Amino acid sequence: MITTTAVLTLALLSGSVSGLSTKDGSGRLPALGWNSWNAYRCDINEAKVLSAAKQIQTLGLQDAGYEYINIDDCWSIKDARDPTTQRIQPDLTKFPRGINGLVDELHGMGFKVGIYSDAGTKTCGGYPGSLYFEDIDAATFAEWGIDYLKYDNCNVPSSWPSDEYHNCHPDYNHPSGPNNTCIGDPKAAPPGYDWTTSNTFKRFKRMGDALAKQNRPILYSLCEWGQAAVETWGSQIAQSWRVTDDIFPYWAKVVHIITYSQHLLNSVDFFSHNDADMLDLGNGNLTLAESRTHFAIWNAMKSPILIGTDLAVLKPQFVDILRNKVLLQFSQDKDIGTPATPFKWDYTAPAEYWQGGFGNGERLVLMVNYADTTARKSVNWGEVKGTEKGRGYVVTDGWTGKSSCVKNTLSGDIEAHDTGVYVVGRRCH
Ligand code: GAL
């Protein structure tokens, strides 16, 4: 058992603690796991969740680090709380052993378990929400052995008026910010506005306070879709926070999320993660190339990685993406909490070139091709931190595992919508 002091010492030794630490260190690194929503929406039950957990073991994903099994919306009885205890009641037709029975089994399999609720009177699916019941619900979740709470933002009653100001699209602070939704908006937040005075902050803090009173650490994952500039305060009450609206399984949506999230990366560090939403890899019409980009950028940004598909029917090449060692190593680096960030970029279009550091001194470089045909992408030494113009460096291709000595310029012919993933290592001749 690791003590709080040990975790803090560890975190201090190995870099900054940017976010709110948990007693057992959970949430220090981006969460890796599975969530029911993108695969099943409301059509969930114990068998589906257990089957996902078993697949995660069989496919070697648990060994690769995937540890959370998260139940999303629609797990409870829709109409009422228990009249005596006021607790949310699990739907026993979907979860015959209750949530705690399933949690016990999943814990026995070596997983942690997540549940879902909402900072309004009802969830987005219309099930009981936790507003005004935060203490009861946090205590119930703790008693059931829950390790992770995703907390949504639907059905906010009129007694909690909308925030006074509008949030701007995050490219607002760049002169060319063409998407700046605040230009000409009289309700745009003034520069430097303190969003912790907003009602959104207050509603989400209520549950954070309730979780902090429990006798077990519960990773707190905000899902308010990036409203109220959550990236400026999320780390005061939680370990991760969604920064955009919902993902859908098509390329334009993946690009949209990248285009938005790429501006917000200063808020990412240990215990402090922008959540680009759950993976849609395996769903809809996302191709292999598009899924590689989706997975590469999500890991590069150190977003939580929550698989959202039916693993029993997922094709092996997609499973290989989910097991990619280089990208998972980057996401789960114990010594560096900051994400990869764009370079050679004009601040407006989705960034093609990304780089970040591994704790062992190597560099991760991504080259993304957003075009609809194959394109050659290149980076010169000197543009990657720690490299010098004109030298040679050992480069390992993150998809094939092949290494070679690359002189002067790293180039790749990247397929449409695909991403080249490279590890830049020691000098070579
Ligand atoms: C949305 C949320 C989704 C999912 C859904 C459940 O607000 O962004 O990820 O949780 O609610 O109804």
Coordinates of C-alpha atoms and ligand atoms in Angstrom, one line a residue:
M1 CA 0.0 0.0 0.0
I2 CA 1.5 3.3 -1.1
T3 CA 1.0 6.2 1.4
T4 CA 0.0 9.7 0.4
T5 CA 3.4 11.0 1.4
A6 CA 5.1 8.4 -0.8
V7 CA 3.0 9.4 -3.8
L8 CA 3.6 13.0 -3.2
T9 CA 7.3 12.5 -2.8
L10 CA 7.4 10.4 -6.0
A11 CA 5.5 13.1 -7.9
L12 CA 7.7 15.9 -6.6
L13 CA 10.8 13.9 -7.5
S14 CA 9.6 13.2 -10.9
G15 CA 8.2 16.6 -11.9
S16 CA 5.4 19.0 -11.1
V17 CA 2.1 17.9 -9.5
S18 CA -0.1 20.1 -11.6
G19 CA -3.4 18.6 -10.6
L20 CA -5.3 17.4 -7.6
S21 CA -3.6 14.3 -6.4
T22 CA -5.4 11.2 -5.1
K23 CA -4.4 9.2 -2.0
D24 CA -3.4 6.1 -4.1
G25 CA -2.0 8.0 -7.1
S26 CA -4.8 7.0 -9.4
G27 CA -5.4 9.7 -12.0
R28 CA -1.8 10.8 -12.0
L29 CA -1.4 9.3 -15.5
P30 CA -4.2 9.3 -18.1
A31 CA -6.8 6.6 -17.3
L32 CA -6.7 3.6 -19.6
G33 CA -9.7 1.4 -19.9
W34 CA -13.1 0.7 -21.5
N35 CA -16.4 2.5 -21.3
S36 CA -19.9 1.2 -22.3
W37 CA -21.3 4.3 -24.0
N38 CA -19.8 4.4 -27.5
A39 CA -20.4 0.7 -28.0
Y40 CA -23.8 0.2 -26.5
R41 CA -25.4 3.6 -25.5
C42 CA -28.2 2.8 -23.1
D43 CA -28.4 -0.9 -24.0
I44 CA -26.1 -2.1 -21.3
N45 CA -26.1 -5.0 -18.9
E46 CA -23.8 -7.0 -16.7
A47 CA -23.1 -9.6 -19.4
K48 CA -21.9 -6.9 -21.9
V49 CA -19.7 -5.2 -19.3
L50 CA -18.2 -8.5 -18.1
S51 CA -17.6 -9.7 -21.6
A52 CA -15.7 -6.5 -22.4
A53 CA -13.5 -7.1 -19.3
K54 CA -12.8 -10.7 -20.4
Q55 CA -11.9 -9.5 -23.9
I56 CA -9.5 -6.9 -22.4
Q57 CA -7.8 -9.8 -20.7
T58 CA -7.8 -12.2 -23.6
L59 CA -6.5 -9.6 -26.1
G60 CA -3.6 -8.7 -23.9
L61 CA -5.0 -5.2 -23.3
Q62 CA -5.0 -5.6 -19.5
D63 CA -1.3 -6.5 -19.7
A64 CA -0.8 -3.4 -21.9
G65 CA -2.1 -1.3 -19.0
Y66 CA -5.9 -0.9 -19.6
E67 CA -7.3 -1.0 -16.1
Y68 CA -10.7 0.7 -15.8
I69 CA -14.0 -0.8 -16.8
N70 CA -16.5 2.0 -16.8
I71 CA -20.3 1.9 -16.8
D72 CA -21.8 4.9 -18.5
D73 CA -25.4 6.2 -18.5
C74 CA -28.6 4.1 -18.0
W75 CA -27.5 1.7 -15.2
S76 CA -30.1 2.7 -12.7
I77 CA -33.9 2.6 -12.2
K78 CA -35.2 5.5 -14.2
D79 CA -38.1 6.9 -12.2
A80 CA -37.1 7.1 -8.6
R81 CA -34.5 7.0 -5.8
D82 CA -35.1 4.6 -3.0
P83 CA -37.9 6.3 -1.0
T84 CA -36.3 5.5 2.4
T85 CA -32.5 5.9 1.8
Q86 CA -32.8 8.3 -1.2
R87 CA -30.1 6.3 -2.9
I88 CA -30.0 5.7 -6.7
Q89 CA -31.1 2.1 -7.3
P90 CA -29.4 -0.2 -9.8
D91 CA -31.6 -1.7 -12.4
L92 CA -31.6 -5.3 -11.4
T93 CA -32.9 -6.5 -14.7
K94 CA -29.7 -5.1 -16.3
F95 CA -27.4 -5.7 -13.3
P96 CA -28.9 -8.7 -11.4
R97 CA -26.2 -8.6 -8.7
G98 CA -26.4 -4.9 -8.3
I99 CA -23.5 -2.7 -9.2
N100 CA -21.5 -3.9 -6.2
G101 CA -21.8 -7.6 -7.2
L102 CA -20.3 -6.7 -10.6
V103 CA -17.7 -4.4 -9.0
D104 CA -16.5 -7.3 -6.8
E105 CA -16.1 -9.6 -9.8
L106 CA -14.2 -7.0 -11.8
H107 CA -12.0 -6.2 -8.8
G108 CA -11.3 -9.9 -8.6
M109 CA -10.2 -9.8 -12.2
G110 CA -7.7 -7.0 -11.4
F111 CA -9.7 -4.1 -12.8
K112 CA -10.8 -0.8 -11.4
V113 CA -14.4 0.2 -12.0
G114 CA -16.1 3.4 -13.0
I115 CA -19.7 4.6 -12.8
Y116 CA -21.6 7.6 -14.2
S117 CA -23.8 10.3 -12.8
D118 CA -24.7 13.9 -13.6
A119 CA -24.5 17.4 -12.0
G120 CA -28.2 18.0 -12.8
T121 CA -31.5 16.5 -11.6
K122 CA -31.3 13.8 -14.3
T123 CA -28.6 12.3 -16.5
C124 CA -28.6 12.9 -20.2
G125 CA -30.5 9.6 -20.6
G126 CA -33.1 10.8 -18.1
Y127 CA -32.0 8.7 -15.1
P128 CA -31.6 10.2 -11.6
G129 CA -28.8 12.8 -11.4
S130 CA -26.8 13.7 -8.3
L131 CA -27.4 17.4 -7.9
Y132 CA -28.4 17.9 -4.3
F133 CA -27.7 14.2 -3.6
E134 CA -23.9 14.4 -3.9
D135 CA -23.1 13.1 -0.4
I136 CA -25.5 10.2 -0.6
D137 CA -24.4 9.2 -4.0
A138 CA -20.7 9.6 -3.3
A139 CA -21.1 7.4 -0.2
T140 CA -23.1 4.8 -2.2
F141 CA -20.4 4.7 -4.9
A142 CA -17.7 4.3 -2.3
E143 CA -19.6 1.6 -0.5
W144 CA -20.0 -0.3 -3.8
G145 CA -16.2 -0.1 -4.4
I146 CA -16.3 2.4 -7.3
D147 CA -12.9 3.8 -8.3
Y148 CA -13.9 6.3 -11.0
L149 CA -16.8 8.7 -11.5
K150 CA -17.7 10.3 -14.8
Y151 CA -19.9 13.3 -14.0
D152 CA -22.1 14.7 -16.8
N153 CA -23.9 18.0 -17.3
C154 CA -27.4 17.5 -18.5
N155 CA -30.7 18.6 -17.0
V156 CA -29.5 21.5 -14.9
P157 CA -32.5 23.0 -13.1
S158 CA -33.4 26.7 -13.6
S159 CA -32.5 27.3 -9.9
W160 CA -28.9 27.1 -11.3
P161 CA -28.9 29.8 -14.0
S162 CA -26.4 29.5 -16.9
D163 CA -23.0 31.1 -16.5
E164 CA -22.9 34.8 -16.7
Y165 CA -20.4 34.8 -19.6
H166 CA -19.8 32.7 -22.7
N167 CA -16.6 30.8 -23.2
C168 CA -14.6 31.5 -26.4
H169 CA -13.2 29.0 -28.8
P170 CA -9.7 28.3 -27.5
D171 CA -7.9 29.9 -30.5
Y172 CA -9.1 33.3 -29.2
N173 CA -5.7 34.2 -27.9
H174 CA -4.0 34.0 -31.3
P175 CA -4.3 37.0 -33.6
S176 CA -5.5 34.9 -36.5
G177 CA -8.0 33.0 -34.4
P178 CA -10.6 32.6 -37.2
N179 CA -12.9 30.4 -35.1
N180 CA -13.1 32.9 -32.3
T181 CA -16.7 32.6 -31.2
C182 CA -16.4 35.6 -28.9
I183 CA -15.8 38.3 -31.4
G184 CA -18.8 40.6 -31.3
D185 CA -20.4 38.7 -28.5
P186 CA -21.5 41.1 -25.7
K187 CA -21.5 38.2 -23.3
A188 CA -17.9 37.1 -24.0
A189 CA -15.9 36.5 -20.8
P190 CA -13.6 39.4 -20.1
P191 CA -9.9 38.6 -20.4
G192 CA -8.6 36.9 -17.2
Y193 CA -12.1 36.2 -16.0
D194 CA -12.1 33.8 -13.0
W195 CA -14.4 30.9 -14.0
T196 CA -14.3 29.5 -10.5
T197 CA -17.0 32.1 -9.7
S198 CA -19.3 30.4 -12.3
N199 CA -22.2 28.2 -11.5
T200 CA -20.7 25.4 -13.6
F201 CA -17.7 25.3 -11.3
K202 CA -19.9 25.4 -8.2
R203 CA -22.1 22.5 -9.4
F204 CA -19.1 20.3 -10.2
K205 CA -17.2 21.2 -7.1
R206 CA -20.2 19.9 -4.9
M207 CA -19.5 16.4 -6.1
G208 CA -15.7 16.8 -5.8
D209 CA -16.2 17.8 -2.2
A210 CA -18.5 14.8 -1.6
L211 CA -16.0 12.4 -3.2
A212 CA -13.2 13.8 -1.0
K213 CA -15.1 12.8 2.1
Q214 CA -15.1 9.1 1.2
N215 CA -12.8 6.5 2.5
R216 CA -11.6 5.4 -0.9
P217 CA -10.0 7.4 -3.7
I218 CA -12.4 7.9 -6.6
L219 CA -10.9 9.4 -9.7
Y220 CA -13.1 12.3 -10.6
S221 CA -13.7 12.8 -14.4
L222 CA -15.7 15.8 -15.4
C223 CA -17.9 15.7 -18.5
E224 CA -19.2 19.2 -19.0
W225 CA -18.0 19.3 -22.6
G226 CA -15.4 22.0 -22.1
Q227 CA -17.8 24.7 -20.9
A228 CA -16.8 27.5 -18.6
A229 CA -13.2 27.1 -19.7
V230 CA -12.9 24.0 -17.6
E231 CA -9.2 23.6 -18.6
T232 CA -8.5 26.7 -16.3
W233 CA -10.0 25.1 -13.2
G234 CA -10.6 21.4 -13.7
S235 CA -7.4 20.5 -11.9
Q236 CA -8.7 22.2 -8.7
I237 CA -11.4 19.6 -8.2
A238 CA -10.8 16.7 -10.6
Q239 CA -8.2 14.6 -12.4
S240 CA -9.7 14.9 -15.9
W241 CA -12.3 16.9 -17.8
R242 CA -13.8 16.7 -21.2
V243 CA -12.9 19.6 -23.4
T244 CA -15.3 19.2 -26.3
D245 CA -18.8 18.0 -27.2
D246 CA -19.3 14.3 -28.0
I247 CA -17.2 12.3 -30.3
F248 CA -18.8 10.4 -33.2
P249 CA -17.2 7.7 -35.3
Y250 CA -16.3 9.6 -38.4
W251 CA -13.2 11.4 -39.6
A252 CA -14.5 15.0 -39.5
K253 CA -15.4 14.6 -35.9
V254 CA -11.9 13.3 -34.9
V255 CA -10.4 16.3 -36.8
H256 CA -12.8 18.7 -35.1
I257 CA -11.7 17.4 -31.6
I258 CA -8.0 17.7 -32.5
T259 CA -8.5 21.3 -33.9
Y260 CA -10.2 22.3 -30.6
S261 CA -8.0 20.5 -28.1
Q262 CA -4.7 21.4 -29.6
H263 CA -5.0 24.9 -28.1
L264 CA -5.6 23.7 -24.5
L265 CA -2.5 21.6 -23.8
N266 CA -1.0 23.9 -21.2
S267 CA -3.4 22.5 -18.6
V268 CA -2.1 18.9 -19.0
D269 CA 0.3 17.4 -16.5
F270 CA 0.2 14.7 -13.7
F271 CA -3.3 14.4 -12.2
S272 CA -4.5 17.0 -14.8
H273 CA -5.8 15.7 -18.1
N274 CA -7.9 17.2 -20.9
D275 CA -10.3 14.4 -22.0
A276 CA -10.7 14.4 -25.8
D277 CA -13.6 11.9 -25.2
M278 CA -13.7 8.1 -25.4
L279 CA -12.3 6.2 -28.3
D280 CA -14.5 5.5 -31.3
L281 CA -11.9 3.2 -32.8
G282 CA -13.7 0.2 -34.2
N283 CA -17.0 2.1 -34.6
G284 CA -18.8 3.7 -37.6
N285 CA -16.6 4.1 -40.7
L286 CA -13.3 5.1 -39.1
T287 CA -10.7 3.5 -41.3
L288 CA -7.5 1.9 -40.0
A289 CA -5.5 5.0 -41.0
E290 CA -8.0 7.3 -39.2
S291 CA -8.0 5.0 -36.2
R292 CA -4.2 5.3 -36.0
T293 CA -4.4 9.1 -36.0
H294 CA -7.2 9.0 -33.4
F295 CA -5.2 6.8 -31.1
A296 CA -1.8 8.6 -31.7
I297 CA -3.1 12.1 -31.1
W298 CA -5.2 11.1 -28.1
N299 CA -2.1 9.5 -26.5
A300 CA 0.1 12.4 -27.6
M301 CA -2.3 14.8 -25.8
K302 CA -2.3 12.5 -22.7
S303 CA -6.1 12.3 -22.9
P304 CA -7.7 9.4 -21.0
I305 CA -7.9 6.4 -23.3
L306 CA -11.2 4.6 -22.9
I307 CA -12.0 2.0 -25.5
G308 CA -15.6 2.3 -26.7
T309 CA -16.3 -0.6 -28.9
D310 CA -17.4 -4.3 -28.8
L311 CA -14.0 -6.0 -28.5
A312 CA -15.5 -9.4 -29.4
V313 CA -15.8 -8.3 -33.0
L314 CA -13.0 -5.9 -33.3
K315 CA -10.6 -6.8 -36.2
P316 CA -7.1 -7.7 -35.1
Q317 CA -5.4 -4.7 -36.9
F318 CA -7.5 -2.4 -34.7
V319 CA -6.6 -4.4 -31.6
D320 CA -2.9 -3.9 -32.6
I321 CA -3.4 -0.1 -32.6
L322 CA -4.9 -0.3 -29.1
R323 CA -1.8 -2.2 -27.9
N324 CA 0.8 0.1 -29.5
K325 CA 3.7 0.1 -27.1
V326 CA 5.3 3.4 -28.1
L327 CA 2.1 5.5 -27.8
L328 CA 1.1 3.8 -24.5
Q329 CA 4.6 4.3 -23.1
F330 CA 4.3 8.0 -24.0
S331 CA 0.9 8.3 -22.3
Q332 CA 1.9 6.4 -19.2
D333 CA 5.4 7.9 -18.8
K334 CA 6.0 8.1 -15.0
D335 CA 8.5 10.9 -15.2
I336 CA 7.0 13.4 -17.7
G337 CA 3.4 14.5 -17.3
T338 CA 3.3 17.1 -20.0
P339 CA 1.8 16.1 -23.4
A340 CA 3.3 16.3 -26.9
T341 CA 2.5 19.7 -28.5
P342 CA 2.3 21.0 -32.1
F343 CA 5.2 22.5 -33.9
K344 CA 5.6 23.8 -37.5
W345 CA 2.0 25.0 -37.0
D346 CA 0.1 28.2 -37.8
Y347 CA -2.3 27.9 -34.8
T348 CA -5.4 27.5 -36.9
A349 CA -5.5 24.3 -38.9
P350 CA -5.3 21.0 -37.2
A351 CA -1.6 20.5 -36.4
E352 CA 0.4 18.1 -38.6
Y353 CA 3.6 17.9 -36.5
W354 CA 3.7 17.0 -32.8
Q355 CA 6.5 16.3 -30.5
G356 CA 7.0 15.5 -26.8
G357 CA 9.5 14.0 -24.4
F358 CA 9.9 10.5 -22.9
G359 CA 11.3 10.3 -19.4
N360 CA 14.3 8.4 -20.9
G361 CA 15.3 11.4 -23.0
E362 CA 13.9 10.1 -26.3
R363 CA 11.5 12.2 -28.3
L364 CA 8.1 11.2 -29.8
V365 CA 7.4 12.8 -33.2
L366 CA 4.1 12.5 -35.0
M367 CA 3.5 13.5 -38.6
V368 CA -0.2 13.6 -39.5
N369 CA -1.7 13.7 -43.0
Y370 CA -5.2 15.3 -43.0
A371 CA -5.3 15.3 -46.8
D372 CA -7.3 12.7 -48.8
T373 CA -4.3 11.4 -50.7
T374 CA -0.8 10.2 -49.6
A375 CA 1.6 13.0 -48.8
R376 CA 5.2 13.3 -47.9
K377 CA 5.8 14.9 -44.5
S378 CA 9.3 15.9 -43.2
V379 CA 11.0 17.2 -40.2
N380 CA 14.6 18.5 -40.1
W381 CA 16.9 17.8 -37.2
G382 CA 17.1 21.0 -35.2
E383 CA 13.3 21.3 -35.3
V384 CA 13.0 18.4 -32.9
K385 CA 14.0 19.4 -29.3
G386 CA 17.4 18.0 -28.4
T387 CA 18.5 17.3 -32.1
E388 CA 21.1 19.3 -34.1
K389 CA 20.9 20.3 -37.7
G390 CA 22.9 18.0 -40.0
R391 CA 23.4 15.2 -37.5
G392 CA 22.1 11.6 -37.5
Y393 CA 19.7 10.0 -35.0
V394 CA 18.4 6.6 -34.5
V395 CA 14.7 6.6 -35.4
T396 CA 12.2 3.9 -34.6
D397 CA 9.0 3.7 -36.5
G398 CA 6.2 3.4 -33.8
W399 CA 4.0 1.3 -36.0
T400 CA 6.5 -1.2 -37.5
G401 CA 9.1 -1.2 -34.8
K402 CA 11.9 -0.8 -37.4
S403 CA 14.9 1.4 -36.5
S404 CA 17.4 3.1 -38.7
C405 CA 20.0 5.9 -38.6
V406 CA 18.3 9.0 -40.1
K407 CA 20.5 11.8 -41.3
N408 CA 19.4 15.5 -41.6
T409 CA 15.7 15.0 -42.3
L410 CA 13.1 12.6 -41.1
S411 CA 10.6 12.0 -43.9
G412 CA 7.6 9.7 -44.4
D413 CA 5.0 9.1 -47.1
I414 CA 1.9 9.2 -44.9
E415 CA -1.3 7.7 -46.2
A416 CA -4.4 9.8 -46.3
H417 CA -5.7 10.5 -42.8
D418 CA -2.8 8.5 -41.3
T419 CA -0.2 9.4 -38.8
G420 CA 3.5 8.5 -38.8
V421 CA 4.8 7.8 -35.3
Y422 CA 8.5 8.0 -34.6
V423 CA 10.8 7.7 -31.6
V424 CA 13.9 9.8 -32.0
G425 CA 16.7 8.3 -30.0
R426 CA 20.5 8.6 -29.7
R427 CA 23.0 10.0 -32.2
C428 CA 24.3 7.8 -35.0
H429 CA 26.6 8.2 -38.0
Ligands
GAL1 C1 -23.2 12.8 -22.8 C2 -21.7 12.5 -22.7 C3 -21.5 11.1 -23.3 C4 -22.4 10.1 -22.6 C5 -23.8 10.5 -22.7 C6 -24.7 9.6 -21.8 O1 -23.4 14.0 -22.3 O2 -20.9 13.4 -23.3 O3 -20.1 10.7 -23.2 O4 -22.0 9.9 -21.3 O5 -24.0 11.8 -22.2 O6 -26.1 10.0 -21.9

